[in-house]
Coordinates of C-alpha atoms and ligand atoms in Angstrom, one line a residue:
M1 CA 0.0 0.0 0.0
T2 CA 1.4 3.4 -0.9
P3 CA 1.8 6.0 1.8
D4 CA -0.8 8.2 0.1
R5 CA -3.4 5.4 0.1
L6 CA -2.5 4.6 3.7
R7 CA -3.0 8.2 4.7
Q8 CA -6.4 8.2 2.9
Y9 CA -7.5 5.2 4.8
L10 CA -6.4 6.6 8.2
E11 CA -8.1 9.9 7.5
F12 CA -11.3 8.2 6.5
Y13 CA -11.4 6.2 9.7
R14 CA -10.4 9.1 11.8
D15 CA -13.4 11.0 10.4
L16 CA -15.5 8.1 11.3
G17 CA -14.2 8.3 14.8
V18 CA -12.3 5.0 14.6
G19 CA -9.1 5.5 16.5
D20 CA -7.8 2.0 17.0
L21 CA -6.6 -0.1 14.1
Y22 CA -5.1 -3.6 14.4
R23 CA -1.6 -4.3 13.5
R24 CA -0.6 -7.8 12.4
E25 CA 2.6 -9.4 11.3
A26 CA 2.6 -10.3 7.7
R27 CA 3.1 -14.0 6.9
V28 CA 6.5 -14.7 5.3
A29 CA 6.2 -16.8 2.2
A30 CA 7.6 -20.3 2.5
A31 CA 9.7 -20.2 -0.6
A32 CA 11.4 -16.7 -0.5
P33 CA 11.3 -15.1 -4.0
E34 CA 14.2 -13.2 -5.4
P35 CA 15.3 -10.8 -3.9
P36 CA 14.4 -12.3 -0.5
P37 CA 12.0 -10.2 1.5
P38 CA 12.9 -9.0 5.0
P39 CA 12.0 -11.8 7.5
V40 CA 9.1 -9.9 9.2
R41 CA 7.1 -7.0 7.9
I42 CA 4.5 -5.1 9.9
E43 CA 1.4 -4.3 8.0
V44 CA -1.5 -2.2 9.2
E45 CA -4.7 -4.3 9.0
L46 CA -7.5 -2.0 8.0
P47 CA -11.2 -2.6 8.1
P48 CA -12.3 -2.3 4.5
M49 CA -12.8 1.4 3.7
A50 CA -16.6 1.8 3.2
P51 CA -16.7 1.8 -0.5
T52 CA -18.2 5.0 -2.0
A53 CA -20.7 2.8 -3.9
E54 CA -21.9 1.2 -0.6
T55 CA -25.7 1.1 -0.5
L56 CA -27.9 1.6 2.5
L57 CA -29.1 -2.0 2.2
Q58 CA -25.5 -3.1 2.5
I59 CA -25.0 -1.1 5.6
L60 CA -28.2 -2.5 7.0
E61 CA -27.0 -6.0 6.2
D62 CA -23.8 -5.3 7.9
I63 CA -25.6 -4.1 11.1
G64 CA -27.5 -7.4 11.0
D65 CA -28.8 -8.6 14.3
C66 CA -26.6 -6.1 16.0
Q67 CA -25.3 -7.0 19.5
R68 CA -22.4 -4.6 19.5
C69 CA -23.6 -2.6 22.5
R70 CA -26.0 -3.1 25.5
L71 CA -28.8 -1.3 23.7
H72 CA -29.7 -4.4 21.8
E73 CA -30.8 -6.1 25.0
G74 CA -34.1 -4.2 25.3
R75 CA -34.9 -3.6 21.7
N76 CA -37.8 -5.0 19.8
K77 CA -36.9 -3.7 16.4
L78 CA -33.7 -2.0 15.2
V79 CA -34.6 1.4 13.7
F80 CA -32.2 2.0 10.8
G81 CA -33.7 4.9 8.8
V82 CA -36.4 5.7 6.4
G83 CA -37.0 7.8 3.3
N84 CA -35.3 8.7 0.1
E85 CA -31.8 7.2 -0.3
R86 CA -31.0 10.0 -2.7
S87 CA -32.4 12.8 -0.6
P88 CA -30.4 16.1 -0.6
L89 CA -31.6 16.5 3.0
V90 CA -31.1 14.2 6.0
F91 CA -32.7 14.6 9.4
V92 CA -30.8 13.0 12.3
G93 CA -32.5 12.4 15.7
E94 CA -31.2 10.9 18.9
G95 CA -32.6 7.4 19.1
P96 CA -35.8 5.5 18.8
G97 CA -38.6 5.8 21.4
A98 CA -41.3 3.3 22.2
D99 CA -43.3 3.7 19.0
E100 CA -40.3 3.6 16.8
D101 CA -39.0 0.5 18.6
E102 CA -42.3 -1.2 18.0
Q103 CA -42.5 -0.3 14.3
G104 CA -38.9 -0.2 13.3
I105 CA -39.4 3.2 11.7
P106 CA -37.9 6.5 13.0
F107 CA -40.0 9.4 14.1
V108 CA -43.5 7.8 14.0
G109 CA -44.6 8.7 17.6
R110 CA -45.8 12.1 18.8
A111 CA -42.5 13.8 18.2
G112 CA -42.3 12.2 14.8
Q113 CA -45.8 13.4 13.8
L114 CA -44.8 16.9 14.8
L115 CA -41.6 16.5 12.7
T116 CA -43.6 15.3 9.7
Q117 CA -46.0 18.3 10.0
M118 CA -43.2 20.7 10.4
I119 CA -41.4 19.5 7.3
E120 CA -44.6 19.3 5.1
N121 CA -46.3 22.5 6.4
T122 CA -43.1 24.6 6.3
A123 CA -42.3 23.3 2.8
R124 CA -45.8 24.0 1.5
K125 CA -45.8 27.6 3.0
E126 CA -42.5 28.2 1.3
G127 CA -43.8 26.9 -2.0
M128 CA -41.9 23.6 -2.1
P129 CA -44.0 20.5 -2.7
L130 CA -42.0 18.3 -0.2
R131 CA -43.3 15.3 1.6
R132 CA -41.7 13.4 4.5
E133 CA -40.9 10.5 2.2
D134 CA -38.8 12.8 0.0
V135 CA -36.2 13.3 2.8
Y136 CA -34.2 10.8 4.7
I137 CA -34.7 10.4 8.5
C138 CA -32.5 8.4 10.9
N139 CA -31.0 8.5 14.4
V140 CA -27.6 8.5 16.1
V141 CA -28.4 5.2 17.8
K142 CA -30.5 2.5 16.1
C143 CA -31.9 0.8 19.2
R144 CA -34.1 2.3 21.9
P145 CA -32.3 3.3 25.0
P146 CA -34.1 2.1 28.2
Q147 CA -36.6 4.5 29.5
N148 CA -35.7 6.8 26.6
R149 CA -32.5 7.9 28.4
T150 CA -29.8 9.7 26.5
P151 CA -27.5 7.3 24.7
E152 CA -24.2 6.8 26.5
P153 CA -21.0 7.9 24.8
D154 CA -19.8 4.4 24.0
E155 CA -23.2 3.5 22.5
M156 CA -23.0 6.6 20.3
E157 CA -19.5 5.8 19.3
I158 CA -20.3 2.2 18.4
C159 CA -23.5 3.0 16.5
G160 CA -22.2 6.3 15.1
Q161 CA -20.1 4.3 12.6
F162 CA -23.4 3.3 10.9
L163 CA -24.8 6.8 10.9
Y164 CA -21.6 8.0 9.3
R165 CA -21.8 5.3 6.7
Q166 CA -25.4 6.3 6.0
L167 CA -24.4 9.9 5.6
S168 CA -21.4 9.0 3.4
T169 CA -23.6 6.9 1.2
I170 CA -26.4 9.5 0.8
R171 CA -24.0 12.5 0.7
P172 CA -26.9 15.0 1.2
K173 CA -26.5 18.7 0.4
A174 CA -27.3 19.4 4.1
I175 CA -28.0 17.6 7.4
C176 CA -30.4 18.9 10.0
A177 CA -29.5 17.7 13.5
L178 CA -32.5 17.5 15.8
G179 CA -31.6 18.2 19.4
G180 CA -28.4 18.4 21.4
T181 CA -27.4 14.7 21.2
A182 CA -27.6 14.6 17.5
A183 CA -26.0 18.0 17.2
R184 CA -23.0 16.9 19.3
A185 CA -22.7 13.5 17.6
V186 CA -22.7 14.9 14.1
T187 CA -20.8 18.2 14.6
G188 CA -18.4 17.2 17.4
H189 CA -19.2 20.5 19.1
K190 CA -20.1 20.2 22.8
E191 CA -22.3 23.3 23.3
G192 CA -25.9 23.1 24.4
V193 CA -28.6 23.0 21.8
T194 CA -29.8 26.5 22.6
K195 CA -26.4 27.9 21.7
M196 CA -26.1 25.8 18.6
R197 CA -29.6 26.0 17.1
G198 CA -30.0 28.1 13.9
R199 CA -26.3 27.9 13.2
W200 CA -24.4 26.1 10.5
F201 CA -21.7 23.5 11.3
Q202 CA -20.1 20.8 9.2
W203 CA -20.0 17.1 9.0
R204 CA -16.9 16.4 6.8
D205 CA -17.7 18.8 4.0
I206 CA -21.5 18.8 4.4
P207 CA -23.3 21.7 6.1
V208 CA -25.2 20.8 9.2
L209 CA -27.9 23.0 10.7
V210 CA -28.9 22.4 14.3
T211 CA -32.4 22.8 15.6
Y212 CA -34.4 21.7 18.6
H213 CA -35.6 18.1 18.9
P214 CA -39.4 17.9 18.2
S215 CA -40.1 16.3 21.6
Y216 CA -38.7 19.4 23.2
L217 CA -41.2 21.4 21.1
L218 CA -44.1 19.3 22.4
R219 CA -43.6 20.6 25.9
P220 CA -46.1 23.3 26.9
Y221 CA -44.9 26.9 27.0
N222 CA -42.3 26.5 24.3
Q223 CA -43.7 29.0 21.9
T224 CA -40.4 30.8 21.4
A225 CA -38.6 27.5 20.7
K226 CA -41.3 26.5 18.3
R227 CA -41.0 29.7 16.4
E228 CA -37.2 29.3 16.3
A229 CA -37.5 25.7 15.0
W230 CA -39.8 26.9 12.2
E231 CA -37.2 29.5 11.3
D232 CA -34.5 26.9 11.3
L233 CA -36.5 24.6 9.1
K234 CA -37.1 27.3 6.6
K235 CA -33.4 28.1 6.5
V236 CA -32.4 24.5 5.8
L237 CA -35.2 23.9 3.3
H238 CA -34.3 27.1 1.3
F239 CA -30.6 26.2 1.4
V240 CA -31.3 22.7 0.0
Y241 CA -34.1 23.2 -2.4
D242 CA -33.8 26.8 -3.8
Ligands
URA301 N1 -36.9 10.7 19.0 C1 -35.8 10.5 18.2 O1 -34.7 11.1 18.5 N2 -35.8 9.6 17.2 C2 -36.9 9.0 16.9 O2 -36.9 8.2 16.0 C3 -38.1 9.2 17.7 C4 -38.0 10.1 18.7

């Protein structure tokens, strides 16, 4: 492997948040060819770089009956993602709730219905005939955390590789991060959501707009946050579809 290729691999995996790579000793051929190779050569053994042509189906197959972290213990259905694989806009939430865990589809409970309304109503008002199924919707973690608790850092790291592969495959024009957990996971910034909302960040070279999580908007007395979320949505829709 050339040093350039190796650098590419390492950068790719660093972007995915993978820090540890195995090293193994290369086997020495029994009959040494001419000129004889050095007796022992150290190679870096790399997980296969997610091919750019990887499909969402391949990622789903790779997840399989995932037991990579403790979240699998309480899950009914793994919630991978839904929508248009070629969408220029991807919404990322935190993790499935009870309804999503039951159906295997993200954002189908109360928060999900609000998200659907927000997307479709805002788009219609702005003169864009956009339906929920036109965008892609997924979460940072694919299995429901017990009692809907916030996913733990190790759970997000383990599952985050699949989110990153989904984003690498779709390569949307923009990503909308819903709530603080998604915002921090996607952007790497550690500020609170009230500081981050309405602002552009980046995931690799893709712009990320942060807004409130719809379940936060469902709480009473959140009129200001609701107005701000509508503003955020308009911003990202115009950026993507104008
Ligand atoms: N909240 C999320 O973050 N994701 C869902 O899929 C549902 C609720």
